[in-house]
Structure formats: C-alpha cells, structure tokens
Amino acid sequence: MSVLNQQSQKSLRQVVIGKEEISSDATWVCTLPNEFDFIDLYFSGLTPATDNTALFLRVRDYGATSTESGASDYAWAYSSQLAATGAVDLSDASDSEIQLALAVGSTTTESCTGHVRIMDFADQAISGNVAKLTTVKFNTTVINATPGYVDYTGSGWRLAAERSDQVELLFASGDIESGTVVVVGNRVV
C-alpha cells in the first residue's frame, strides 16, 4: 500500500485557455495544448439549429487532417435521469463519435449545458509518456420541451491508443446555433 507523505504532495495548476461564443458554426474545434495533464471543457447554452438532435464529441489523432469519425472509432456509455420518467442507461461499444446528450432542442428556452474532462490525450499525460486511449468523463444537462429536463453522466474513449491534438463538439444534424465554451488546462505540479 502506498502512503503519500508531505514531501510527495503536489498541487494542481489550472489555466483558462480561452472562452468562445459560438454562433451559427457547423462544429466547435479546439486544439489541445499538450503541456496539460487533462483539459476541462465547460459549455452553456449550446443550442442546435435543428430541433431534437444529439450532441457529439470527437477527437483528432496527432498529425491527422480531420477528426476521427470512422464507424468504430469510439465507445461510450452514460446514465441519464429524465425528470418525468426516471433513469435510462445507454451505450455503444463501436461508434463514430462519443454521444454526450440526446434530444437537444432549438428554441430559445431549450439548450445543453455541461462539463467534459479530457484525459490521456498527449504523451505528457499523467499516465506516462506513451500514447493512451483518449478518455472523456462528462456531465451534461438538456432542457427541452419534450422530454423536459434530462441529466447525463457518462464516459467515452477513443478505441485506438493515439495521441490526440484536437477536440470537436458537433450536433448530429445542423449547426451549433449558439452557445459558450470555456476551456481550462490542468497540470499537476
């Protein structure tokens, strides 16, 4: 059993990398600075141009020209809590993206808010100096006329052990009509 002593304690340094207002963009893309151990995305008010569509996340492998979107590039699982009907679990072991939420509405009173933590994306990650499966943990909340308020808690990962250098948020159909994303880098020092 390992016991931490006072000399081995470290601290967490957080740096706000940026904040962006999204308006009528097909996707939102962010470069992942590899000097951080993990990256947090905080988003609010994400609204699609198309009603009742899913919110997805994809990553780009280091050196690739586009995000990975093959039919078996990702796996994900989540538990959702619907205000009206209770819990629903959903997963996919072989998908073209990580599903963060379903049925995001497009009216001014509907949107998706959430937090995504991206881990093991670069050689400098906490896990060591080798490529790992890029992994995400997420909590998202959808406010929609039907089915109403839905809370999602889940995780997903890239099915190939590759370094990732970009992350992309997109809806299953239509543009991201509006929303705000804040990116925070975290480093254990």
XYZ file of N, CA, C and O in Angstrom:
756
model
N 0.840 -1.174 0.000
C 0.000 0.000 0.000
C 0.885 1.237 0.000
O 1.821 1.356 0.756
N 0.571 2.163 -0.856
C 1.329 3.394 -0.972
C 0.739 4.459 -0.039
O -0.467 4.621 0.042
N 1.600 5.151 0.647
C 1.159 6.227 1.532
C 1.830 7.514 1.077
O 3.040 7.579 0.933
N 1.030 8.535 0.824
C 1.578 9.835 0.444
C 2.114 10.528 1.683
O 1.474 10.552 2.728
N 3.290 11.085 1.561
C 3.796 11.903 2.658
C 3.830 13.355 2.203
O 3.626 13.667 1.049
N 4.099 14.234 3.134
C 4.041 15.658 2.839
C 5.020 16.065 1.749
O 4.739 16.950 0.948
N 6.170 15.415 1.662
C 7.153 15.778 0.650
C 6.695 15.403 -0.754
O 7.121 16.001 -1.722
N 5.829 14.401 -0.878
C 5.408 13.975 -2.210
C 4.115 14.648 -2.669
O 3.653 14.397 -3.766
N 3.537 15.505 -1.847
C 2.297 16.168 -2.244
C 2.563 17.163 -3.369
O 3.587 17.817 -3.407
N 1.620 17.238 -4.264
C 1.718 18.150 -5.399
C 0.479 19.022 -5.424
O -0.466 18.790 -4.692
N 0.496 20.005 -6.276
C -0.679 20.867 -6.400
C -1.166 20.842 -7.847
O -0.466 20.403 -8.756
N -2.370 21.324 -8.026
C -2.985 21.375 -9.343
C -2.992 22.818 -9.830
O -3.512 23.703 -9.150
N -2.387 23.054 -10.990
C -2.387 24.384 -11.596
C -3.430 24.403 -12.697
O -3.417 23.563 -13.591
N -4.360 25.343 -12.627
C -5.395 25.481 -13.641
C -5.194 26.786 -14.399
O -4.927 27.825 -13.796
N -5.333 26.701 -15.717
C -5.161 27.862 -16.583
C -6.359 27.935 -17.533
O -6.673 26.952 -18.212
N -7.017 29.091 -17.554
C -8.085 29.288 -18.523
C -7.426 29.520 -19.880
O -6.718 30.502 -20.082
N -7.635 28.580 -20.783
C -7.032 28.658 -22.112
C -7.817 29.615 -22.995
O -7.247 30.352 -23.792
N -9.129 29.607 -22.848
C -9.922 30.511 -23.654
C -11.407 30.355 -23.427
O -11.865 29.399 -22.811
N -12.143 31.331 -23.908
C -13.601 31.338 -23.868
C -14.079 31.755 -25.250
O -13.537 32.698 -25.833
N -15.088 31.028 -25.753
C -15.564 31.346 -27.094
C -17.084 31.331 -27.143
O -17.725 30.419 -26.618
N -17.625 32.359 -27.777
C -19.056 32.420 -28.065
C -19.252 31.800 -29.437
O -18.608 32.220 -30.401
N -20.132 30.813 -29.530
C -20.384 30.133 -30.800
C -21.650 30.715 -31.415
O -22.644 30.911 -30.729
N -21.607 30.960 -32.717
C -22.778 31.479 -33.421
C -22.812 30.911 -34.832
O -21.936 31.222 -35.644
N -23.791 30.072 -35.104
C -24.020 29.502 -36.438
C -22.775 28.857 -37.030
O -22.391 29.140 -38.171
N -22.136 27.973 -36.261
C -20.984 27.215 -36.738
C -21.351 25.743 -36.857
O -22.060 25.203 -36.010
N -20.844 25.079 -37.893
C -21.131 23.660 -38.085
C -20.591 22.836 -36.920
O -21.242 21.912 -36.446
N -19.393 23.177 -36.450
C -18.772 22.483 -35.314
C -17.989 23.493 -34.491
O -17.717 24.609 -34.938
N -17.580 23.077 -33.296
C -16.644 23.861 -32.487
C -15.407 22.993 -32.316
O -15.508 21.829 -31.906
N -14.236 23.542 -32.659
C -12.984 22.782 -32.616
C -11.983 23.529 -31.752
O -11.870 24.756 -31.830
N -11.240 22.767 -30.927
C -10.223 23.352 -30.052
C -8.960 22.498 -30.106
O -9.029 21.268 -30.024
N -7.812 23.157 -30.244
C -6.531 22.462 -30.155
C -6.239 22.150 -28.695
O -6.454 22.997 -27.821
N -5.760 20.939 -28.419
C -5.446 20.510 -27.049
C -3.958 20.743 -26.777
O -3.114 20.018 -27.303
N -3.621 21.762 -25.988
C -2.208 22.008 -25.672
C -1.638 20.836 -24.871
O -2.192 20.451 -23.851
N -0.533 20.246 -25.333
C -0.035 19.029 -24.697
C 0.757 19.258 -23.420
O 1.237 18.308 -22.823
N 0.872 20.513 -22.964
C 1.572 20.737 -21.693
C 0.679 20.498 -20.475
O 1.128 20.600 -19.338
N -0.581 20.151 -20.706
C -1.513 19.905 -19.601
C -1.776 18.413 -19.429
O -1.717 17.642 -20.387
N -2.068 18.028 -18.202
C -2.368 16.629 -17.901
C -3.788 16.264 -18.264
O -4.059 15.133 -18.647
N -4.710 17.196 -18.122
C -6.079 16.998 -18.595
C -6.700 18.356 -18.884
O -6.246 19.382 -18.399
N -7.738 18.326 -19.722
C -8.409 19.540 -20.177
C -9.871 19.461 -19.763
O -10.505 18.411 -19.893
N -10.417 20.573 -19.270
C -11.841 20.664 -18.960
C -12.517 21.593 -19.957
O -12.017 22.688 -20.231
N -13.636 21.132 -20.507
C -14.500 21.973 -21.344
C -15.758 22.247 -20.538
O -16.395 21.313 -20.044
N -16.102 23.503 -20.389
C -17.359 23.902 -19.750
C -18.178 24.605 -20.824
O -17.692 25.548 -21.448
N -19.379 24.133 -21.082
C -20.194 24.787 -22.090
C -21.579 25.072 -21.537
O -22.076 24.370 -20.658
N -22.154 26.150 -22.044
C -23.503 26.525 -21.611
C -24.276 27.079 -22.797
O -23.693 27.658 -23.723
N -25.573 26.867 -22.756
C -26.448 27.404 -23.781
C -26.224 26.875 -25.175
O -26.568 27.544 -26.145
N -25.637 25.676 -25.314
C -25.451 25.128 -26.657
C -26.820 24.791 -27.240
O -27.568 23.991 -26.689
N -27.126 25.423 -28.349
C -28.419 25.241 -28.995
C -28.185 24.890 -30.457
O -27.434 25.580 -31.145
N -28.830 23.824 -30.938
C -28.656 23.456 -32.348
C -29.581 24.261 -33.253
O -30.613 24.767 -32.814
N -29.221 24.328 -34.513
C -30.107 24.943 -35.497
C -31.267 24.003 -35.827
O -32.337 24.443 -36.209
N -31.042 22.694 -35.659
C -32.052 21.671 -35.939
C -32.619 21.162 -34.616
O -31.866 20.828 -33.700
N -33.924 21.055 -34.488
C -34.571 20.649 -33.237
C -34.349 19.167 -32.920
O -34.237 18.333 -33.813
N -34.276 18.868 -31.620
C -34.202 17.489 -31.100
C -33.086 16.667 -31.727
O -33.312 15.626 -32.339
N -31.848 17.107 -31.527
C -30.697 16.409 -32.087
C -29.690 16.087 -30.981
O -29.699 16.704 -29.919
N -28.830 15.119 -31.231
C -27.835 14.678 -30.241
C -26.579 15.553 -30.311
O -26.229 16.082 -31.370
N -25.892 15.673 -29.166
C -24.612 16.380 -29.078
C -23.498 15.351 -29.031
O -23.550 14.415 -28.229
N -22.482 15.519 -29.889
C -21.376 14.573 -30.005
C -20.036 15.243 -29.719
O -19.892 16.463 -29.855
N -19.036 14.415 -29.404
C -17.648 14.838 -29.262
C -16.785 13.887 -30.068
O -17.004 12.670 -30.049
N -15.794 14.447 -30.769
C -14.797 13.660 -31.495
C -13.425 14.254 -31.216
O -13.307 15.420 -30.845
N -12.377 13.462 -31.431
C -11.003 13.951 -31.312
C -10.267 13.722 -32.626
O -10.684 12.915 -33.455
N -9.182 14.441 -32.787
C -8.315 14.252 -33.946
C -7.011 13.643 -33.470
O -6.405 14.104 -32.500
N -6.561 12.590 -34.140
C -5.270 11.999 -33.818
C -4.164 12.953 -34.235
O -4.281 13.648 -35.252
N -3.078 12.985 -33.463
C -1.952 13.855 -33.735
C -1.460 13.647 -35.169
O -1.218 12.534 -35.607
N -1.361 14.735 -35.918
C -0.859 14.685 -37.279
C -1.917 14.396 -38.334
O -1.641 14.502 -39.522
N -3.121 14.027 -37.930
C -4.195 13.765 -38.897
C -4.747 15.087 -39.417
O -4.537 16.146 -38.821
N -5.485 15.037 -40.501
C -6.029 16.259 -41.091
C -7.469 16.525 -40.697
O -7.992 17.602 -40.957
N -8.139 15.541 -40.084
C -9.520 15.747 -39.647
C -9.804 14.876 -38.430
O -9.031 13.975 -38.113
N -10.898 15.161 -37.747
C -11.247 14.369 -36.570
C -11.614 12.952 -36.993
O -12.048 12.704 -38.114
N -11.428 12.032 -36.060
C -11.709 10.620 -36.323
C -13.215 10.408 -36.300
O -13.878 10.757 -35.332
N -13.756 9.811 -37.369
C -15.204 9.628 -37.457
C -15.581 8.307 -38.109
O -16.657 8.173 -38.681
N -14.693 7.321 -38.011
C -14.992 6.000 -38.549
C -16.065 5.303 -37.725
O -16.298 5.628 -36.558
N -16.706 4.330 -38.309
C -17.843 3.650 -37.668
C -17.477 2.956 -36.352
O -18.351 2.689 -35.536
N -16.198 2.703 -36.111
C -15.806 2.024 -34.863
C -14.618 2.720 -34.195
O -13.721 2.081 -33.672
N -14.624 4.058 -34.194
C -13.519 4.828 -33.605
C -13.681 5.100 -32.109
O -12.708 5.416 -31.432
N -14.901 4.998 -31.561
C -15.160 5.384 -30.179
C -16.087 4.374 -29.486
O -16.841 3.661 -30.139
N -16.039 4.406 -28.166
C -17.019 3.712 -27.328
C -17.484 4.706 -26.272
O -16.732 5.610 -25.889
N -18.712 4.559 -25.790
C -19.233 5.468 -24.773
C -20.372 4.793 -24.020
O -20.966 3.821 -24.483
N -20.630 5.327 -22.839
C -21.751 4.846 -22.024
C -22.200 5.979 -21.120
O -21.385 6.791 -20.669
N -23.506 6.061 -20.865
C -23.991 7.043 -19.909
C -25.274 6.571 -19.258
O -25.957 5.669 -19.731
N -25.542 7.205 -18.140
C -26.813 7.040 -17.455
C -27.496 8.391 -17.506
O -26.873 9.416 -17.237
N -28.752 8.389 -17.889
C -29.476 9.658 -17.943
C -30.651 9.605 -16.991
O -31.246 8.554 -16.778
N -30.920 10.741 -16.406
C -32.032 10.861 -15.464
C -33.032 11.829 -16.052
O -32.755 13.020 -16.164
N -34.183 11.319 -16.462
C -35.246 12.154 -17.020
C -36.149 12.613 -15.890
O -36.554 11.813 -15.038
N -36.434 13.887 -15.860
C -37.259 14.444 -14.793
C -38.615 13.756 -14.713
O -39.139 13.513 -13.634
N -39.182 13.423 -15.855
C -40.545 12.873 -15.867
C -40.596 11.361 -15.695
O -41.499 10.834 -15.057
N -39.612 10.614 -16.244
C -39.754 9.163 -16.296
C -38.690 8.360 -15.567
O -38.821 7.150 -15.446
N -37.597 8.958 -15.122
C -36.577 8.212 -14.389
C -35.332 7.929 -15.213
O -35.081 8.552 -16.233
N -34.568 6.919 -14.751
C -33.244 6.643 -15.305
C -33.296 5.791 -16.569
O -34.115 4.892 -16.686
N -32.372 6.105 -17.496
C -32.178 5.329 -18.713
C -30.676 5.202 -18.941
O -29.960 6.199 -18.894
N -30.183 3.970 -19.145
C -28.778 3.751 -19.461
C -28.645 3.462 -20.945
O -29.479 2.759 -21.524
N -27.588 3.999 -21.559
C -27.368 3.805 -22.984
C -25.867 3.704 -23.222
O -25.077 4.371 -22.545
N -25.465 2.867 -24.188
C -24.042 2.738 -24.500
C -23.870 2.268 -25.936
O -24.808 1.770 -26.560
N -22.643 2.441 -26.445
C -22.287 1.935 -27.756
C -20.802 1.586 -27.709
O -19.975 2.441 -27.385
N -20.454 0.346 -28.008
C -19.072 -0.114 -27.938
C -18.296 0.137 -29.224
O -17.092 -0.123 -29.279
N -18.956 0.640 -30.251
C -18.302 0.867 -31.536
C -19.085 1.926 -32.310
O -20.047 1.628 -33.003
N -18.646 3.192 -32.190
C -19.420 4.294 -32.752
C -18.499 5.279 -33.475
O -17.276 5.230 -33.340
N -19.096 6.201 -34.213
C -18.329 7.201 -34.957
C -18.108 8.486 -34.165
O -17.502 9.425 -34.670
N -18.583 8.531 -32.909
C -18.411 9.687 -32.035
C -18.810 9.284 -30.615
O -19.363 8.214 -30.403
N -18.517 10.161 -29.659
C -18.962 9.978 -28.278
C -20.227 10.804 -28.110
O -20.227 12.008 -28.341
N -21.301 10.149 -27.729
C -22.580 10.837 -27.557
C -22.642 11.441 -26.165
O -22.542 10.728 -25.170
N -22.813 12.765 -26.087
C -22.860 13.472 -24.808
C -24.280 13.734 -24.326
O -24.508 13.897 -23.128
N -25.237 13.816 -25.245
C -26.628 14.110 -24.878
C -27.533 13.831 -26.066
O -27.091 13.834 -27.213
N -28.805 13.627 -25.769
C -29.837 13.408 -26.792
C -30.871 14.525 -26.754
O -31.008 15.205 -25.736
N -31.616 14.642 -27.821
C -32.817 15.488 -27.881
C -32.602 16.923 -27.407
O -33.377 17.460 -26.630
N -31.523 17.559 -27.890
C -31.290 18.968 -27.564
C -32.203 19.802 -28.467
O -32.173 19.662 -29.688
N -33.022 20.644 -27.857
C -33.986 21.449 -28.603
C -33.402 22.740 -29.134
O -32.339 23.188 -28.698
N -34.108 23.351 -30.072
C -33.578 24.524 -30.768
C -34.287 25.840 -30.445
O -33.941 26.870 -31.012
N -35.262 25.851 -29.532
C -35.924 27.117 -29.218
C -35.115 27.898 -28.190
O -34.172 27.379 -27.603
N -35.501 29.137 -27.947
C -34.747 29.986 -27.022
C -34.801 29.499 -25.578
O -33.950 29.877 -24.781
N -35.754 28.654 -25.234
C -35.828 28.130 -23.859
C -35.205 26.745 -23.735
O -35.236 26.155 -22.666
N -34.626 26.226 -24.814
C -34.011 24.899 -24.804
C -32.512 25.026 -25.059
O -32.082 25.868 -25.837
N -31.710 24.146 -24.399
C -30.266 24.181 -24.615
C -29.603 23.017 -23.891
O -30.254 22.251 -23.185
N -28.286 22.922 -24.064
C -27.469 21.914 -23.385
C -26.328 22.627 -22.666
O -25.673 23.500 -23.226
N -26.114 22.244 -21.420
C -25.043 22.786 -20.588
C -24.244 21.609 -20.059
O -24.819 20.551 -19.791
N -22.924 21.763 -19.898
C -22.178 20.616 -19.402
C -20.724 20.865 -19.106
O -20.192 21.960 -19.292
N -20.082 19.783 -18.646
C -18.661 19.740 -18.318
C -18.107 18.444 -18.889
O -18.670 17.371 -18.667
N -17.010 18.545 -19.636
C -16.318 17.383 -20.190
C -14.865 17.451 -19.750
O -14.219 18.483 -19.916
N -14.345 16.366 -19.182
C -12.920 16.278 -18.827
C -12.250 15.334 -19.812
O -12.679 14.194 -19.983
N -11.203 15.816 -20.487
C -10.469 15.040 -21.488
C -9.136 14.620 -20.870
O -8.360 15.452 -20.422
N -8.888 13.302 -20.853
C -7.685 12.756 -20.214
C -6.916 11.869 -21.191
O -7.485 11.362 -22.147
N -5.646 11.646 -20.890
C -4.781 10.736 -21.661
C -4.757 11.066 -23.140
O -4.770 10.191 -23.997
N -4.684 12.351 -23.458
C -4.720 12.766 -24.856
C -3.343 13.025 -25.445
O -3.204 13.130 -26.654
N -2.297 13.151 -24.609
C -0.976 13.510 -25.119
C 0.099 12.706 -24.407
O -0.133 12.103 -23.368
N 1.305 12.705 -24.962
C 2.416 11.974 -24.357
C 2.731 12.444 -22.947
O 3.203 11.689 -22.119
N 2.471 13.723 -22.653
C 2.795 14.270 -21.346
C 1.700 14.009 -20.316
O 1.736 14.555 -19.222
N 0.729 13.195 -20.620
C -0.399 12.970 -19.716
C 0.057 12.319 -18.418
O 1.132 11.743 -18.323
N -0.772 12.427 -17.387
C -0.496 11.856 -16.071
C -0.111 10.392 -16.173
O 0.730 9.903 -15.453
N -0.701 9.677 -17.107
C -0.497 8.236 -17.230
C 0.891 7.849 -17.704
O 1.240 6.683 -17.696
N 1.716 8.788 -18.101
C 3.068 8.454 -18.529
C 3.376 8.997 -19.908
O 2.631 9.769 -20.480
N 4.487 8.564 -20.450
C 4.977 9.105 -21.716
C 4.668 8.219 -22.908
O 5.455 8.114 -23.824
N 3.545 7.536 -22.911
C 3.143 6.713 -24.046
C 1.731 7.081 -24.450
O 0.952 7.594 -23.654
N 1.409 6.810 -25.703
C 0.056 7.086 -26.178
C -0.933 6.177 -25.451
O -0.681 4.997 -25.247
N -2.037 6.732 -25.041
C -3.104 6.005 -24.336
C -4.408 6.217 -25.093
O -4.485 6.985 -26.030
N -5.445 5.546 -24.649
C -6.770 5.785 -25.209
C -7.261 7.129 -24.682
O -7.405 7.301 -23.471
N -7.484 8.098 -25.565
C -8.035 9.378 -25.134
C -9.394 9.100 -24.498
O -10.249 8.460 -25.086
N -9.574 9.568 -23.260
C -10.760 9.256 -22.467
C -11.442 10.544 -22.045
O -10.777 11.538 -21.760
N -12.773 10.534 -22.010
C -13.530 11.681 -21.514
C -14.527 11.223 -20.461
O -15.049 10.111 -20.517
N -14.732 12.073 -19.478
C -15.811 11.926 -18.489
C -16.693 13.144 -18.678
O -16.193 14.238 -18.901
N -18.019 12.962 -18.595
C -18.883 14.106 -18.849
C -20.144 14.093 -18.002
O -20.611 13.049 -17.554
N -20.623 15.301 -17.780
C -21.929 15.559 -17.176
C -22.577 16.628 -18.034
O -22.008 17.709 -18.207
N -23.740 16.330 -18.589
C -24.459 17.305 -19.395
C -25.908 17.372 -18.938
O -26.446 16.407 -18.397
N -26.506 18.510 -19.156
C -27.914 18.711 -18.821
C -28.608 19.319 -20.029
O -28.126 20.293 -20.612
N -29.724 18.722 -20.400
C -30.526 19.215 -21.517
C -31.860 19.709 -20.974
O -32.509 19.009 -20.194
N -32.226 20.911 -21.366
C -33.551 21.431 -21.064
C -34.279 21.503 -22.396
O -33.853 22.214 -23.313
N -35.354 20.722 -22.509
C -36.077 20.579 -23.763
C -37.563 20.493 -23.458
O -37.956 19.973 -22.418
N -38.375 20.984 -24.372
C -39.826 20.914 -24.175
C -40.285 19.464 -24.019
O -41.136 19.152 -23.192
N -39.715 18.542 -24.799
C -40.010 17.122 -24.700
C -38.721 16.365 -24.899
O -38.091 16.514 -25.937
N -38.204 15.624 -23.956
C -38.862 15.091 -22.774
C -38.746 15.957 -21.529
O -39.121 15.524 -20.450
N -38.226 17.158 -21.601
C -38.079 18.020 -20.429
C -36.630 18.092 -19.994
O -35.724 18.096 -20.802
N -36.409 18.118 -18.697
C -35.081 18.218 -18.103
C -34.437 16.833 -18.069
O -35.005 15.890 -17.521
N -33.232 16.694 -18.654
C -32.526 15.411 -18.663
C -31.080 15.650 -18.248
O -30.406 16.521 -18.792
N -30.593 14.854 -17.295
C -29.211 14.926 -16.824
C -28.472 13.675 -17.277
O -28.955 12.557 -17.073
N -27.300 13.848 -17.914
C -26.490 12.735 -18.414
C -25.168 12.688 -17.661
O -24.500 13.705 -17.502
N -24.755 11.498 -17.224
C -23.446 11.283 -16.610
C -22.820 10.084 -17.308
O -23.431 9.013 -17.371
N -21.615 10.273 -17.870
C -21.033 9.158 -18.598
C -19.566 9.322 -18.916
O -18.893 10.230 -18.426
N -19.090 8.422 -19.752
C -17.697 8.436 -20.189
C -17.612 7.894 -21.605
O -18.538 7.238 -22.095
N -16.512 8.185 -22.246
C -16.265 7.686 -23.586
C -14.777 7.665 -23.845
O -13.995 8.259 -23.094
N -14.367 6.979 -24.903
C -12.948 6.882 -25.190
C -12.741 6.576 -26.664
O -13.599 6.018 -27.340
N -11.565 6.976 -27.144
C -11.103 6.668 -28.494
C -10.613 5.235 -28.460
O -9.891 4.851 -27.553
N -11.003 4.409 -29.406
C -10.681 2.982 -29.383
C -9.283 2.650 -29.889
O -8.904 1.492 -29.898
N -8.508 3.640 -30.297
C -7.118 3.429 -30.690
C -6.228 4.246 -29.767
O -6.553 5.371 -29.411
N -5.109 3.664 -29.367
C -4.157 4.357 -28.491
C -3.321 5.314 -29.334
O -2.253 4.967 -29.828
N -3.842 6.496 -29.526
C -3.183 7.533 -30.326
C -3.162 8.832 -29.530
O -4.058 9.098 -28.744
N -2.136 9.636 -29.758
C -2.145 10.975 -29.183
C -3.200 11.797 -29.905
O -3.355 11.681 -31.116
N -3.931 12.605 -29.165
C -4.958 13.469 -29.756
C -4.542 14.915 -29.580
O -4.020 15.290 -28.538
N -4.791 15.731 -30.607
C -4.391 17.134 -30.510
C -5.532 18.121 -30.756
O -5.331 19.319 -30.689
N -6.742 17.612 -31.030
C -7.902 18.493 -31.171
C -9.148 17.778 -30.667
O -9.227 16.549 -30.707
N -10.097 18.586 -30.216
C -11.404 18.070 -29.825
C -12.455 18.862 -30.596
O -12.256 20.041 -30.899
N -13.553 18.189 -30.919
C -14.615 18.803 -31.708
C -15.962 18.513 -31.050
O -16.243 17.376 -30.674
N -16.795 19.546 -30.901
C -18.190 19.383 -30.490
C -19.059 19.624 -31.707
O -18.811 20.567 -32.477
N -20.089 18.799 -31.887
C -20.985 18.962 -33.025
C -22.330 18.330 -32.703
O -22.426 17.462 -31.824
N -23.343 18.778 -33.382
C -24.657 18.159 -33.264
C -24.824 17.129 -34.380
O -24.192 17.230 -35.432
N -25.702 16.156 -34.149
C -25.941 15.101 -35.142
C -26.453 15.677 -36.455
O -26.136 15.157 -37.526
N -27.231 16.733 -36.384
C -27.684 17.400 -37.598
C -27.772 18.896 -37.338
O -28.100 19.331 -36.244
N -27.423 19.671 -38.333
C -27.489 21.125 -38.219
C -26.294 21.732 -37.515
O -25.483 21.053 -36.907
N -26.196 23.042 -37.611
C -25.115 23.804 -36.984
C -25.332 23.954 -35.484
O -26.421 23.704 -34.973
N -24.274 24.418 -34.814
C -24.410 24.913 -33.446
C -24.885 26.356 -33.598
O -24.140 27.223 -34.047
N -26.124 26.601 -33.278
C -26.716 27.928 -33.475
C -26.128 28.947 -32.507
O -25.840 30.081 -32.868
N -25.948 28.529 -31.231
C -25.399 29.449 -30.233
C -24.876 28.656 -29.041
O -25.190 27.483 -28.867
N -24.093 29.341 -28.218
C -23.557 28.744 -27.005
C -22.211 29.332 -26.641
O -21.614 30.087 -27.417
N -21.734 28.986 -25.446
C -20.439 29.458 -24.933
C -19.641 28.267 -24.461
O -20.180 27.365 -23.813
N -18.346 28.250 -24.794
C -17.438 27.193 -24.326
C -16.234 27.846 -23.651
O -15.646 28.777 -24.188
N -15.898 27.345 -22.458
C -14.689 27.764 -21.740
C -13.778 26.551 -21.643
O -14.213 25.447 -21.284
N -12.489 26.730 -21.978
C -11.507 25.650 -21.958
C -10.499 25.938 -20.854
O -9.919 27.024 -20.787
N -10.301 24.943 -19.953
C -9.382 25.081 -18.836
C -8.341 23.960 -18.895
O -8.694 22.775 -19.006
N -7.064 24.323 -18.855
C -5.989 23.348 -18.801
C -5.600 23.079 -17.358
O -5.579 23.984 -16.528
N -5.313 21.806 -17.043
C -4.960 21.390 -15.684
C -3.630 20.665 -15.699
O -3.422 19.746 -16.503
N -2.735 21.051 -14.796
C -1.393 20.450 -14.726
C -1.042 20.181 -13.275
O -1.166 21.050 -12.416
N -0.619 18.945 -12.995
C -0.142 18.605 -11.653
C 1.312 19.048 -11.560
O 2.145 18.676 -12.383
N 1.607 19.922 -10.566
C 2.973 20.447 -10.397
C 3.492 20.172 -9.006
O 2.757 19.935 -8.091
